[in-house]
Short mmCIF file of C-alpha atoms and ligand atoms in Angstrom, two decimals:
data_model
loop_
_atom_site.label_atom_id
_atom_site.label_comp_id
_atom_site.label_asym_id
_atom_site.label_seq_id
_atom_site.Cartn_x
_atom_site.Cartn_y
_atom_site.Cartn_z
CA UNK J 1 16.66 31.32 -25.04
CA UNK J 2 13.49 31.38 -26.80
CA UNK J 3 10.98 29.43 -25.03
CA UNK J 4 7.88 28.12 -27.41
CA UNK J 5 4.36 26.30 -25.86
CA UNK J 6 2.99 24.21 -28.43
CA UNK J 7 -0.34 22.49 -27.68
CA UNK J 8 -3.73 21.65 -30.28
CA UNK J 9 -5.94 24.37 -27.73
CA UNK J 10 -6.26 27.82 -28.97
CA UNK J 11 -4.33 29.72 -26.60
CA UNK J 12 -3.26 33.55 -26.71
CA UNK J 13 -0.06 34.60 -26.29
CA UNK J 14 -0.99 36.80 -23.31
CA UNK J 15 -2.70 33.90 -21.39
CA UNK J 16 0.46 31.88 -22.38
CA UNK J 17 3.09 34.39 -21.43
CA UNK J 18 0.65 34.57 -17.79
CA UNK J 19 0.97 30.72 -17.04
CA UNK J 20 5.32 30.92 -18.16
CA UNK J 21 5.49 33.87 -15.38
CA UNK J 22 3.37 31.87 -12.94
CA UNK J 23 5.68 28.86 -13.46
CA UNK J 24 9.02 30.57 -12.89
CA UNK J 25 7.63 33.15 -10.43
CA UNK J 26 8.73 29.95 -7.67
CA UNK J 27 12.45 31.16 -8.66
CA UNK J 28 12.69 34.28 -10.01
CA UNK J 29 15.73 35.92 -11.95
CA UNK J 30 16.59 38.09 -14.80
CA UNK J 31 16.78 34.82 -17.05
CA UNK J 32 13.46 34.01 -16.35
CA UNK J 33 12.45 37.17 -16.58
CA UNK J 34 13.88 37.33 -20.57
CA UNK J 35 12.49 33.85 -21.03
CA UNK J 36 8.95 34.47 -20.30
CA UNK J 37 9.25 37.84 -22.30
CA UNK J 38 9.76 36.54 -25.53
CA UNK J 39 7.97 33.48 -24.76
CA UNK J 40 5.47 32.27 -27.71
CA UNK J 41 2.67 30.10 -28.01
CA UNK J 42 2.12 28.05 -31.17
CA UNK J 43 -1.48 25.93 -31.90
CA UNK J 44 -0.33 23.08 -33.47
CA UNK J 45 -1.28 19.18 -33.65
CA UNK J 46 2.40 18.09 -33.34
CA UNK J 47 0.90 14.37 -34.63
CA UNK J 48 0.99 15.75 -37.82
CA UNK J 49 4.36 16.02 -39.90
CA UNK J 50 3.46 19.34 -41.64
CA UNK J 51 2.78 20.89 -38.52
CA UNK J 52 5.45 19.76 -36.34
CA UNK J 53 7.71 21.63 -39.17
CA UNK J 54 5.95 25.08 -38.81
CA UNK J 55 6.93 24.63 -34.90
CA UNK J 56 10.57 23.33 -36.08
CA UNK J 57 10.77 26.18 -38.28
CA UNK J 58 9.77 28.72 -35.25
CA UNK J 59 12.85 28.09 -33.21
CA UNK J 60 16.33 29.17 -33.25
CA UNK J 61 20.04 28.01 -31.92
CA UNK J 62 19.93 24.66 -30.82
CA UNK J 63 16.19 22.95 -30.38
CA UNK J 64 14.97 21.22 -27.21
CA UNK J 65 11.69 19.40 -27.56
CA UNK J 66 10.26 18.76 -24.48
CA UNK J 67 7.08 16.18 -24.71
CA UNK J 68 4.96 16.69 -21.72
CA UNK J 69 2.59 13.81 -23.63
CA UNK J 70 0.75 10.64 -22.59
CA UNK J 71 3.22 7.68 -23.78
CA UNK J 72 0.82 6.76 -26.94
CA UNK J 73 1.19 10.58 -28.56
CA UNK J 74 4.43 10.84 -27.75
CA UNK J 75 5.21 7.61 -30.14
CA UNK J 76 2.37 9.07 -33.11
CA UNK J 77 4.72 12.32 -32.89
CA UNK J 78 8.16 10.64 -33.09
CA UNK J 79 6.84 8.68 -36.17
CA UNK J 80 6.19 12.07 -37.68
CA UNK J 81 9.64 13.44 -36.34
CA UNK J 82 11.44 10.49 -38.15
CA UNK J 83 10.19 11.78 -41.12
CA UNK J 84 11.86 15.12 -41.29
CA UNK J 85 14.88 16.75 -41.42
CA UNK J 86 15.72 17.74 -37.65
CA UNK J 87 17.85 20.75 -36.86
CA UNK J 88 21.33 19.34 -35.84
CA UNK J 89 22.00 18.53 -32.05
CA UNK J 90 18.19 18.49 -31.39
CA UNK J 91 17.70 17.53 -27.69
CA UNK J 92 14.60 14.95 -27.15
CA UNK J 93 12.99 15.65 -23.80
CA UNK J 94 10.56 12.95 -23.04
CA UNK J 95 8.13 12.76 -19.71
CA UNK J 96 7.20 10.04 -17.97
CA UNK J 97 5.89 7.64 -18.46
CA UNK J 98 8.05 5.96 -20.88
CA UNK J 99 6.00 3.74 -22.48
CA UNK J 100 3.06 1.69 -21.09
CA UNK J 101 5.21 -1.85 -20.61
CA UNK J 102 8.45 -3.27 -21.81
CA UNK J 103 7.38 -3.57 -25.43
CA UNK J 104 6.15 -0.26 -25.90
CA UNK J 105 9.12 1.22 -23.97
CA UNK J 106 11.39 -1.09 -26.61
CA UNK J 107 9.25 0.26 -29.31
CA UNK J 108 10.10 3.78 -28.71
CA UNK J 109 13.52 3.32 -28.08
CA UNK J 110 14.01 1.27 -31.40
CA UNK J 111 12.28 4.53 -32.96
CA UNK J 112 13.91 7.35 -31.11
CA UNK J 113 18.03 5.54 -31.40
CA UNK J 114 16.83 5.42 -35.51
CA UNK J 115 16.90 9.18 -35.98
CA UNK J 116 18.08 10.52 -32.63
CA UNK J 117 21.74 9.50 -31.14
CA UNK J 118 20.91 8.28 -27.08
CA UNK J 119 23.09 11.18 -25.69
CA UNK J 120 20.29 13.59 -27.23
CA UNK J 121 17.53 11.44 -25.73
CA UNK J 122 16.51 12.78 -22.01
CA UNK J 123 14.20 10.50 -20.19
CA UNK J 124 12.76 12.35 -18.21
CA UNK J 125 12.74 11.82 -14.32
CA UNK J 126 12.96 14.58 -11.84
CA UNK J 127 13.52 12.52 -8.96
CA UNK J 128 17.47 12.64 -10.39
CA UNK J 129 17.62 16.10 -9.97
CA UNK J 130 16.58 15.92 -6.17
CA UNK J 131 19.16 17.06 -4.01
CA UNK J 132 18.10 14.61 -1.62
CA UNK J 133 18.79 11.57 -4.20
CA UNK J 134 21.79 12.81 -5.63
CA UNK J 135 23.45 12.90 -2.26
CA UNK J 136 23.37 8.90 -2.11
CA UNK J 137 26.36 9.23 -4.18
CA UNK J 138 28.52 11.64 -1.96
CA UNK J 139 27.07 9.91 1.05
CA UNK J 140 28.05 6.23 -0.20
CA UNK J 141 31.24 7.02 -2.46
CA UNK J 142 33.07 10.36 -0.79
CA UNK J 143 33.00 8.75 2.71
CA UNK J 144 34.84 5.90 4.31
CA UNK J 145 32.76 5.10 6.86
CA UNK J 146 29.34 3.83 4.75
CA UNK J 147 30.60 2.46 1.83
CA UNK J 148 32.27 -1.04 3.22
CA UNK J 149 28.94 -1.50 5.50
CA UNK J 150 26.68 -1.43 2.19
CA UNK J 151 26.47 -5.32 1.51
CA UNK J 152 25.07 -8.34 2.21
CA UNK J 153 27.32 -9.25 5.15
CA UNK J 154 26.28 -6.35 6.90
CA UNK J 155 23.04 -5.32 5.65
CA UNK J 156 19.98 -7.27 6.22
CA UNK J 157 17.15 -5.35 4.27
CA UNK J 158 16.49 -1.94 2.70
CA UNK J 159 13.41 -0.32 2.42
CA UNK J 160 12.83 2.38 -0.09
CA UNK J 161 9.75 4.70 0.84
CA UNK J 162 8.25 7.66 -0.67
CA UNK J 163 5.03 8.18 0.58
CA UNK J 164 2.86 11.79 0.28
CA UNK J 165 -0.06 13.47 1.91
CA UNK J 166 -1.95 14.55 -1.54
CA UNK J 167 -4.82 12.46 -2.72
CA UNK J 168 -5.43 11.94 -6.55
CA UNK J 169 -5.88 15.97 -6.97
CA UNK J 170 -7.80 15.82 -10.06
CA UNK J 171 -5.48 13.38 -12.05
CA UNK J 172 -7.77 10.75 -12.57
CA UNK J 173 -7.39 11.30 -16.53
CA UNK J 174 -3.55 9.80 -16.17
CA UNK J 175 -3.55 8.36 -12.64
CA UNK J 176 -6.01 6.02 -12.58
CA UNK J 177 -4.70 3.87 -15.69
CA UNK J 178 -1.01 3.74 -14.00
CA UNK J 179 -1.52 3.49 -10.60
CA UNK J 180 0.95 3.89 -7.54
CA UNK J 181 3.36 1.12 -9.09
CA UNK J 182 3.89 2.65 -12.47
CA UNK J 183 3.37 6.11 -11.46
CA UNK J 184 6.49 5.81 -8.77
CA UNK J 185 7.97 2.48 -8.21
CA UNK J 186 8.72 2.04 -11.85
CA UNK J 187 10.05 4.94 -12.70
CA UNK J 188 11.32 7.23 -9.43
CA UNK J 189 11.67 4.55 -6.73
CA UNK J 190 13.74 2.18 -9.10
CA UNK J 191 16.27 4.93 -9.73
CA UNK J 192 17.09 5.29 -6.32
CA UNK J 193 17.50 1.99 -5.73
CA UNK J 194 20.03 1.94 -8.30
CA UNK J 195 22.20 4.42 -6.60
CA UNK J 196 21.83 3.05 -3.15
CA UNK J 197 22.59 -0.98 -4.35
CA UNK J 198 25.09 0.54 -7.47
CA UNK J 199 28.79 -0.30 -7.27
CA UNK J 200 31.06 2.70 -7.32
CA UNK J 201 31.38 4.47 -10.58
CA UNK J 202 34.57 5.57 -11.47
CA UNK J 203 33.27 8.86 -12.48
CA UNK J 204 30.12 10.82 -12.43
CA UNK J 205 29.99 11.58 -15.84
CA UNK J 206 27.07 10.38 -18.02
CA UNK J 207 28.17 7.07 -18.83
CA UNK J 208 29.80 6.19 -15.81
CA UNK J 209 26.98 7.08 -14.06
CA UNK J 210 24.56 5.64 -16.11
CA UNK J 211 26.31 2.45 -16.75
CA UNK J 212 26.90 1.74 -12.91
CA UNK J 213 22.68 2.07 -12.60
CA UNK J 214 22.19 0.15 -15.43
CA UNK J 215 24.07 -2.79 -14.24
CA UNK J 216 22.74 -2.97 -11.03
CA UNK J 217 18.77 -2.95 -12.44
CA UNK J 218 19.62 -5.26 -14.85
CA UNK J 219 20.71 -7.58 -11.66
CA UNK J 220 17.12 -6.60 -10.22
CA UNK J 221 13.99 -9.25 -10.29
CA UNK J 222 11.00 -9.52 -8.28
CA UNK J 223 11.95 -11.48 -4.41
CA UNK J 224 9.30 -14.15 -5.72
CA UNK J 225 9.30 -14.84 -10.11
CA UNK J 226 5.58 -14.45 -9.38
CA UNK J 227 5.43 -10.98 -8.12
CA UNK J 228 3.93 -12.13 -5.69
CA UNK J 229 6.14 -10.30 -2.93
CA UNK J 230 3.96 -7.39 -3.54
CA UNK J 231 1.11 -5.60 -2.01
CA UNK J 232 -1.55 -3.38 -2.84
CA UNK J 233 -4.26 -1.03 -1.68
CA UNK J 234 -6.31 2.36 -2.31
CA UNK J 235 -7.54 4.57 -0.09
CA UNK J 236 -11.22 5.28 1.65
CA UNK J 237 -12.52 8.37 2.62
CA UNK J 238 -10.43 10.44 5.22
CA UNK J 239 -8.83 13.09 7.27
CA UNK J 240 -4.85 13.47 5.73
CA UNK J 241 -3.93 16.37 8.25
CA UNK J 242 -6.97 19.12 8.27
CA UNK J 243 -7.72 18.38 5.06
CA UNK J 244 -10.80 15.94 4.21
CA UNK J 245 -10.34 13.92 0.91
CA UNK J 246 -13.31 11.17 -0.34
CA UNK J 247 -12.70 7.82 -1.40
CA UNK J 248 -10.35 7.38 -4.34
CA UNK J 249 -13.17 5.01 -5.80
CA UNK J 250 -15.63 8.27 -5.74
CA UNK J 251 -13.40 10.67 -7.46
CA UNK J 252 -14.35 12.46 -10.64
CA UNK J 253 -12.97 10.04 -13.42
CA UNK J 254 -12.52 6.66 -11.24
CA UNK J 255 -12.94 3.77 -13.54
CA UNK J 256 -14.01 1.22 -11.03
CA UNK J 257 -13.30 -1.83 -13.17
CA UNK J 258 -9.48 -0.44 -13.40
CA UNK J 259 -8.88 -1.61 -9.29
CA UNK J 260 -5.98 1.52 -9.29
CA UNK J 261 -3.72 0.86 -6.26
CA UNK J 262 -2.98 4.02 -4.84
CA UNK J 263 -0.73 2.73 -2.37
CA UNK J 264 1.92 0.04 -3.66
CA UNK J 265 4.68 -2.01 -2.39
CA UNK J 266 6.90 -4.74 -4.17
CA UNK J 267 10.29 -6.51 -2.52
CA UNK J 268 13.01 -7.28 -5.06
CA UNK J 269 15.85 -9.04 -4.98
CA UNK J 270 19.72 -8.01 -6.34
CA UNK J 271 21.59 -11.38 -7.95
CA UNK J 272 24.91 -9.98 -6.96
CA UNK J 273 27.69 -10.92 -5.05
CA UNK J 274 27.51 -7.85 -2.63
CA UNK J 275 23.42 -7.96 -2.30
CA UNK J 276 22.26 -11.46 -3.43
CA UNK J 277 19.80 -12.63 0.09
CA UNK J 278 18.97 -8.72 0.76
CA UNK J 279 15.52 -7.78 -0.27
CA UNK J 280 14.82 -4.50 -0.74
CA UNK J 281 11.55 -3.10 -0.45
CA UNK J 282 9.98 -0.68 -2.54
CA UNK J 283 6.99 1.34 -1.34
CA UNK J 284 4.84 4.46 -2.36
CA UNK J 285 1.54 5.63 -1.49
CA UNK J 286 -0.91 8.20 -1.88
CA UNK J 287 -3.03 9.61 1.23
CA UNK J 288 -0.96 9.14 3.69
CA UNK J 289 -0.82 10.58 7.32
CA UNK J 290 2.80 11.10 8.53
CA UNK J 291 4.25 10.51 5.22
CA UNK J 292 7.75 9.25 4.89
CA UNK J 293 10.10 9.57 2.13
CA UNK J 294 13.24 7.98 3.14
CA UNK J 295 15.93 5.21 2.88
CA UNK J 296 16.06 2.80 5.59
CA UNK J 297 19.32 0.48 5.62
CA UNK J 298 18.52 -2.04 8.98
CA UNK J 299 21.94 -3.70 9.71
CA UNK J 300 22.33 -7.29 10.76
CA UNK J 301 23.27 -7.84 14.42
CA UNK J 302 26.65 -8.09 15.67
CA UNK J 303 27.96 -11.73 15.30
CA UNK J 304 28.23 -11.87 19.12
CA UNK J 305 27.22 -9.58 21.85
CA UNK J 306 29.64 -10.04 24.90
CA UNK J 307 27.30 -12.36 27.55
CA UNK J 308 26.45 -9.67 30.12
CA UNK J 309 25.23 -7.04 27.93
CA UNK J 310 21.45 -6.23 27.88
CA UNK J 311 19.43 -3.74 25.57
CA UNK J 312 17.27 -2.71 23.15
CA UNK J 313 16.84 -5.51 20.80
CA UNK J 314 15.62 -3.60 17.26
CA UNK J 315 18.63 -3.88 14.87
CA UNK J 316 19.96 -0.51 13.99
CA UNK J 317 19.28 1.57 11.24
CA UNK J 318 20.95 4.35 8.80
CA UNK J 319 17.80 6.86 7.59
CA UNK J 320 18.27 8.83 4.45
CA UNK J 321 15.68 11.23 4.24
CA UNK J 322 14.52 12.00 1.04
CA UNK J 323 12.47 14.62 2.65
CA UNK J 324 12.80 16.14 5.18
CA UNK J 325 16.41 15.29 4.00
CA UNK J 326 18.09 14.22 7.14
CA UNK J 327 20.34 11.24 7.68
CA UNK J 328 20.10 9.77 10.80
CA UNK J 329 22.12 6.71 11.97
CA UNK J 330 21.26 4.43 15.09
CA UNK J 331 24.49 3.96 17.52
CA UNK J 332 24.19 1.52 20.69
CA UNK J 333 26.41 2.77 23.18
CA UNK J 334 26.59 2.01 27.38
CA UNK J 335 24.00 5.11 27.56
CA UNK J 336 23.29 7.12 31.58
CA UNK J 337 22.65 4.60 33.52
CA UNK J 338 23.68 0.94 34.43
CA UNK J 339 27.03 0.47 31.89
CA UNK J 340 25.71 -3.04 31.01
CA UNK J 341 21.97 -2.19 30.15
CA UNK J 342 22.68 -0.95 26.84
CA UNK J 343 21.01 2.12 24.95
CA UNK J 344 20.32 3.40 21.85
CA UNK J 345 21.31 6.91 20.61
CA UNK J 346 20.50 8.42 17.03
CA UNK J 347 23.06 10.59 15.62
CA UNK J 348 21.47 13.35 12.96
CA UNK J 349 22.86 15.35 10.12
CA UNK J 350 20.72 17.68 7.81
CA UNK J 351 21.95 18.09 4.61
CA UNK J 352 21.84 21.43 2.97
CA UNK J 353 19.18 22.68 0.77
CA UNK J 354 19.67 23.07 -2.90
CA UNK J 355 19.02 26.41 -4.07
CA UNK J 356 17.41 24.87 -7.24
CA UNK J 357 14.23 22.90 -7.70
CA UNK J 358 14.42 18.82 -8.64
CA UNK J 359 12.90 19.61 -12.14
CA UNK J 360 15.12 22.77 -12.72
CA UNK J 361 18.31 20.79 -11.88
CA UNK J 362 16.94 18.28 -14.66
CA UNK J 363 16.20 21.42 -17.08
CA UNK J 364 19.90 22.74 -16.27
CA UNK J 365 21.30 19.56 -17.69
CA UNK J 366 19.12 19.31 -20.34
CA UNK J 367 19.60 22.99 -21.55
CA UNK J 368 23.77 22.21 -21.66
CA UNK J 369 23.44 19.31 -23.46
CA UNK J 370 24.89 17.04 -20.65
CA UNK J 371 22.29 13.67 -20.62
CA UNK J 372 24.08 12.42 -16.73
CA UNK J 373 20.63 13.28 -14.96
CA UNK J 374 18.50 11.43 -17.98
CA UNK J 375 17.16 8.16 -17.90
CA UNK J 376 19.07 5.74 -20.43
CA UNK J 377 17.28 3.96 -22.81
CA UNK J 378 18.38 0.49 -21.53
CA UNK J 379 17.62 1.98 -17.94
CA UNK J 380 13.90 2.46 -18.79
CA UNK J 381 13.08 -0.60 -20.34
CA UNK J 382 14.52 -2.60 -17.10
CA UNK J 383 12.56 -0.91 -14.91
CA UNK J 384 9.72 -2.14 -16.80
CA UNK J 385 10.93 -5.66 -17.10
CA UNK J 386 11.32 -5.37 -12.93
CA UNK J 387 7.42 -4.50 -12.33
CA UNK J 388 6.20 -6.91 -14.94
CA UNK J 389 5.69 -10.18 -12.85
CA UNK J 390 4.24 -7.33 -10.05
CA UNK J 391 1.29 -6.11 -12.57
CA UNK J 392 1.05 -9.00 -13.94
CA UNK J 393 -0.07 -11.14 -10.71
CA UNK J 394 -1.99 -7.81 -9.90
CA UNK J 395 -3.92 -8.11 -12.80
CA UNK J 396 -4.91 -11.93 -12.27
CA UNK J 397 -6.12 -10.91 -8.61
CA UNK J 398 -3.32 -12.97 -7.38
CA UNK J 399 -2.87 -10.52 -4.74
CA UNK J 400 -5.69 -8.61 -3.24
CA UNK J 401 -6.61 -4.83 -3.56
CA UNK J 402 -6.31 -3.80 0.33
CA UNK J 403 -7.85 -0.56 1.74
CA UNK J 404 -6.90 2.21 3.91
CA UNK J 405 -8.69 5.13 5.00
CA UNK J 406 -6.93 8.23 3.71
CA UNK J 407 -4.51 10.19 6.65
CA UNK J 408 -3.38 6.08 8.30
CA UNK J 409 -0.46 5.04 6.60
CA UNK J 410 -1.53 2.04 5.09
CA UNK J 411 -4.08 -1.24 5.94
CA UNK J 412 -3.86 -2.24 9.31
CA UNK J 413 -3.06 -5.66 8.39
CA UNK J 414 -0.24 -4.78 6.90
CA UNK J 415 1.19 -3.44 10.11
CA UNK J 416 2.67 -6.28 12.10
CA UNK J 417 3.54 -8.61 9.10
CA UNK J 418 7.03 -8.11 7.26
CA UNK J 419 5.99 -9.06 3.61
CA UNK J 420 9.25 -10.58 2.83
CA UNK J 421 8.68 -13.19 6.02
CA UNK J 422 5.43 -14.21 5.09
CA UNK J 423 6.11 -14.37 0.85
CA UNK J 424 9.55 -15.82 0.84
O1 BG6 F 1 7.97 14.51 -4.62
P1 BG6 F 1 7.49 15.36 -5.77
O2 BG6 F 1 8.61 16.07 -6.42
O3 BG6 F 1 6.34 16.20 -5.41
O4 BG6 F 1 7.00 14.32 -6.86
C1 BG6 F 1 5.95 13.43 -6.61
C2 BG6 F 1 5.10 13.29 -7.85
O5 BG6 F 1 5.89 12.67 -8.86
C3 BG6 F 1 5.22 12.50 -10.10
O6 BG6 F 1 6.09 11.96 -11.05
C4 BG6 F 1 4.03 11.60 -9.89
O7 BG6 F 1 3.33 11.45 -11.12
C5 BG6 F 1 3.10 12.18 -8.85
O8 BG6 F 1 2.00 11.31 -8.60
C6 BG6 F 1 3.85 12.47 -7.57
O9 BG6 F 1 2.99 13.18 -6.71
#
C-alpha cells in the first residue's frame, strides 16, 4: 500500500513520514510500519486539473482519494476530477461535512454519481465504525428479548446523547461556521438514530444496510414543521474537570455575529407505523461536565399495576452507552424489604472493546472496497433536509441562544422542562 499526503504547503518528506508514524504509532504493526516507510508527500493544489493528474499519476494498484477538505474545495476539486480520465475502481473518500445544506449536498452528489458509480463513493462518518454504534444492530436484531419492545406501544421517548468534555480546541476556523447541530446532530447523531428506529434488514450487507437507514430518515421530520422543538446554547467560561477553558465567545477566531451553538438539541418525529407519537431527542454538546454519550429508550408504564403495589414512580429505562459502552436496563422487582413496596434494580452488561479504532474500522472498509460503513448519497442529503426547519428558525432568532458555563451540563433552565412537553 503506498500511502501519498497531498496538500498546497511545502512539506518534506521527512516531516511527512514523522506526522504518518505519529498517526499510526496509536496502533502499531508491521503494516503500518511498511506504510509509513514508503509513505510520500506531494505539494500540489489538487483544485487544479493538471495537478491533480501529477498526484493521479504518482499512485499505483487501485487509488483511494481521501478528501480531508472543507465542503466548498472538495466540490472545486471534483469539477476538476470530472474532467479526467480516473484510474478504474477509484475509491472517493469524502469527510464531513457533506455539503453546507441540502442543495449543496444535492449538488455534489449530482457531480460525484456523473463520473463516479455510488458504491465507490464513501461518505465519510466514523461514528459507523464505532463499536459502540454498530452493536445497536446485534443488540436489536440477534436478540429476542429487545426487538418486539422497540415501538410505539411500548416505547414512550428516546433520547440520543453524545455529549464531550473538550471545548472548541483551536477549531474555530471550521467549528464556528457549523456549530454543534451540523457538526454532530446532522451527520453522527442522525446515523444512530437510524439504526436504533430502522426496521430489520434482511442482511448486513451494503445495501441492505443502507437501504433499511435510508428509509427510516426519509420517515424523519422535525416534532414541530417549525423547528421549533429545538434548543440551543454555548458555553461561558469554566472548570470541565481540572481543566479551565474561557468563554467560547473569547476564543481565538470567534465570529461573534455567527451566534455558534456549542451545545444543541432538536426532537424529531418518525411517520411510521411502529414510531409515529415517539419523539426522539437528539442532543450534543461541547463543555460538558459528566458527559454522556448514550441511548436512552424510557418505556411506557405498564397498562395496570395490580392495586396494592407501591414504588418508585420513574418509568424504566434501557441505556446504551456509546461510551463508556455499557447497556444497562432498569427492572422493578419486589426488592429486600416489604414485598409490596416495590424497587428498582439495574441490570449491567459491558460490551467488549474493539481492538480497532472507529476511524480505522471505516479505513478497513474503505481499503477492501466494501461501501456498508459509508454514508449513501440519498442518506446525506436527508439528514440535511431533517435539520433544515432547525437552522432555519435558529437563524431567524426564533429560538434563543442559551448559555452554560463550561463543566454544568447544560442551562439551568433547561433542567426541569422536557422540551417535547412544553413545544408540542
Ligand atoms: O467521539 P469522537 O470519536 O471523539 O468524535 C467526536 C468528534 O467528532 C467530529 O466529527 C466532530 O467534528 C468533533 O467536534 C467531535 O469532537
Amino acid at each position: 500500500m503506498l500511502l501519498i499526503g497531498v496538500d498546497r504547503r511545502p512539506i518534506s518528506d521527512a516531516r511527512w513520514r514523522a506526522q504518518v508514524t505519529k498517526a499510526f504509532s496509536a496502533s502499531p504493526s508491521a503494516l503500518g510500519t511498511a506504510v509509513v516507510e514508503k509513505s510520500l508527500y506531494l505539494q500540489a493544489d489538487a483544485t487544479q486539473a493538471e495537478e491533480l493528474a501529477r498526484v493521479l499519476a504518482a499512485t499505483q494498484g487501485r487509488v483511494a482519494l481521501y478528501f480531508a477538505l472543507p465542503p466548498a474545495i472538495t466540490m472545486l476539486l471534483c469539477k476538476q476530477l470530472a474532467k479526467l480520465e480516473l484510474p478504474k475502481g477509484i475509491v472517493l473518500a469524502l469527510e464531513k461535512p457533506f455539503g453546507t445544506d441540502l442543495a449543496s449536498a444535492r449538488a455534489l452528489n449530482r457531480l460525484l454519481q456523473k463520473f463516479v458509480p455510488e458504491e465507490q463513493i464513501f461518505r465519510v462518518d466514523h461514528f459507523l465504525g464505532k463499536s459502540t454504534v454498530l452493536d445497536i444492530i446485534g443488540l436489536r436484531f440477534a436478540n429476542r428479548i429487545f426487538e418486539p419492545l422497540f415501538s410505539n406501544e411500548n416505547v414512550e421517548s428516546v433520547e440520543i446523547v453524545v455529549e464531550e468534555a473538550l471545548g472548541l480546541e483551536n477549531r474555530a476556523g471550521y467549528y464556528d461556521k457549523a456549530g454543534a447541530l451540523v457538526d454532530m446532530i446532522q451527520s453522527h447523531l442522525l446515523q444512530i438514530l437510524a439504526l436504533t428506529a430502522m426496521e430489520a434488514p434482511s442482511s448486513v450487507g451494503s445495501d441492505d444496510l443502507r437501504g433499511a437507514m435510508a428509509q427510516v430518515l426519509r420517515a424523519t421530520r422535525p416534532w414541530l414543521r417549525n423547528g421549533t422543538a429545538s434548543r440551543r446554547a454555548r458555553y461561558t467560561a469554566g472548570k470541565v474537570g481540572r481543566r479551565s477553558l474561557p468563554s467560547y465567545a473569547s476564543e481565538g477566531g470567534v465570529d461573534p455575529k455567527l451566534q455558534t451553538e456549542t451545545l444543541a438539541e432538536m426532537t424529531v418525529a418518525i411517520d411510521t407505523w411502529r414510531w409515529a407519537g415517539v419523539p426522539f431527542t437528539l442532543r450534543s454538546g461541547k463543555a460538558i461536565g459528566d458527559a454522556r454519550q448514550e441511548i436512552v429508550v424510557t418505556f411506557r408504564d405498564v397498562p395496570h399495576l395490580p392495586i396494592g403495589f407501591s414504588g418508585p414512580s420513574r418509568k424504566a429505562q434501557l441505556r446504551i452507552g456509546i461510551n463508556p459502552a455499557v447497556l444497562s436496563l432498569d427492572v422493578v422487582t419486589n426488592g429486600r424489604g416489604d414485598p409490596f413496596d416495590l424497587e428498582w434494580d439495574t441490570m449491567t452488561a459491558e460490551f467488549a472493546p474493539s481492538s480497532m479504532t472507529a476511524y480505522g474500522e471505516v479505513l478497513a472498509e474503505l481499503c477492501s472496497g466494501d461501501p456498508t460503513l459509508s454514508v449513501r448519497g440519498d442518506i446525506a442529503e436527508d439528514c440535511w433536509r431533517i435539520v433544515a426547519p432547525v437552522l432555519s428558525a435558529w437563524r431567524k432568532n426564533a429560538v434563543p441562544l442559551d448559555s452554560y458555563p463550561a463543566g454544568t451540563d447544560g442551562p439551568r433552565s433547561w433542567r426541569s422542562t422536557d422540551i417535547v412537553q412544553v413545544r408540542r
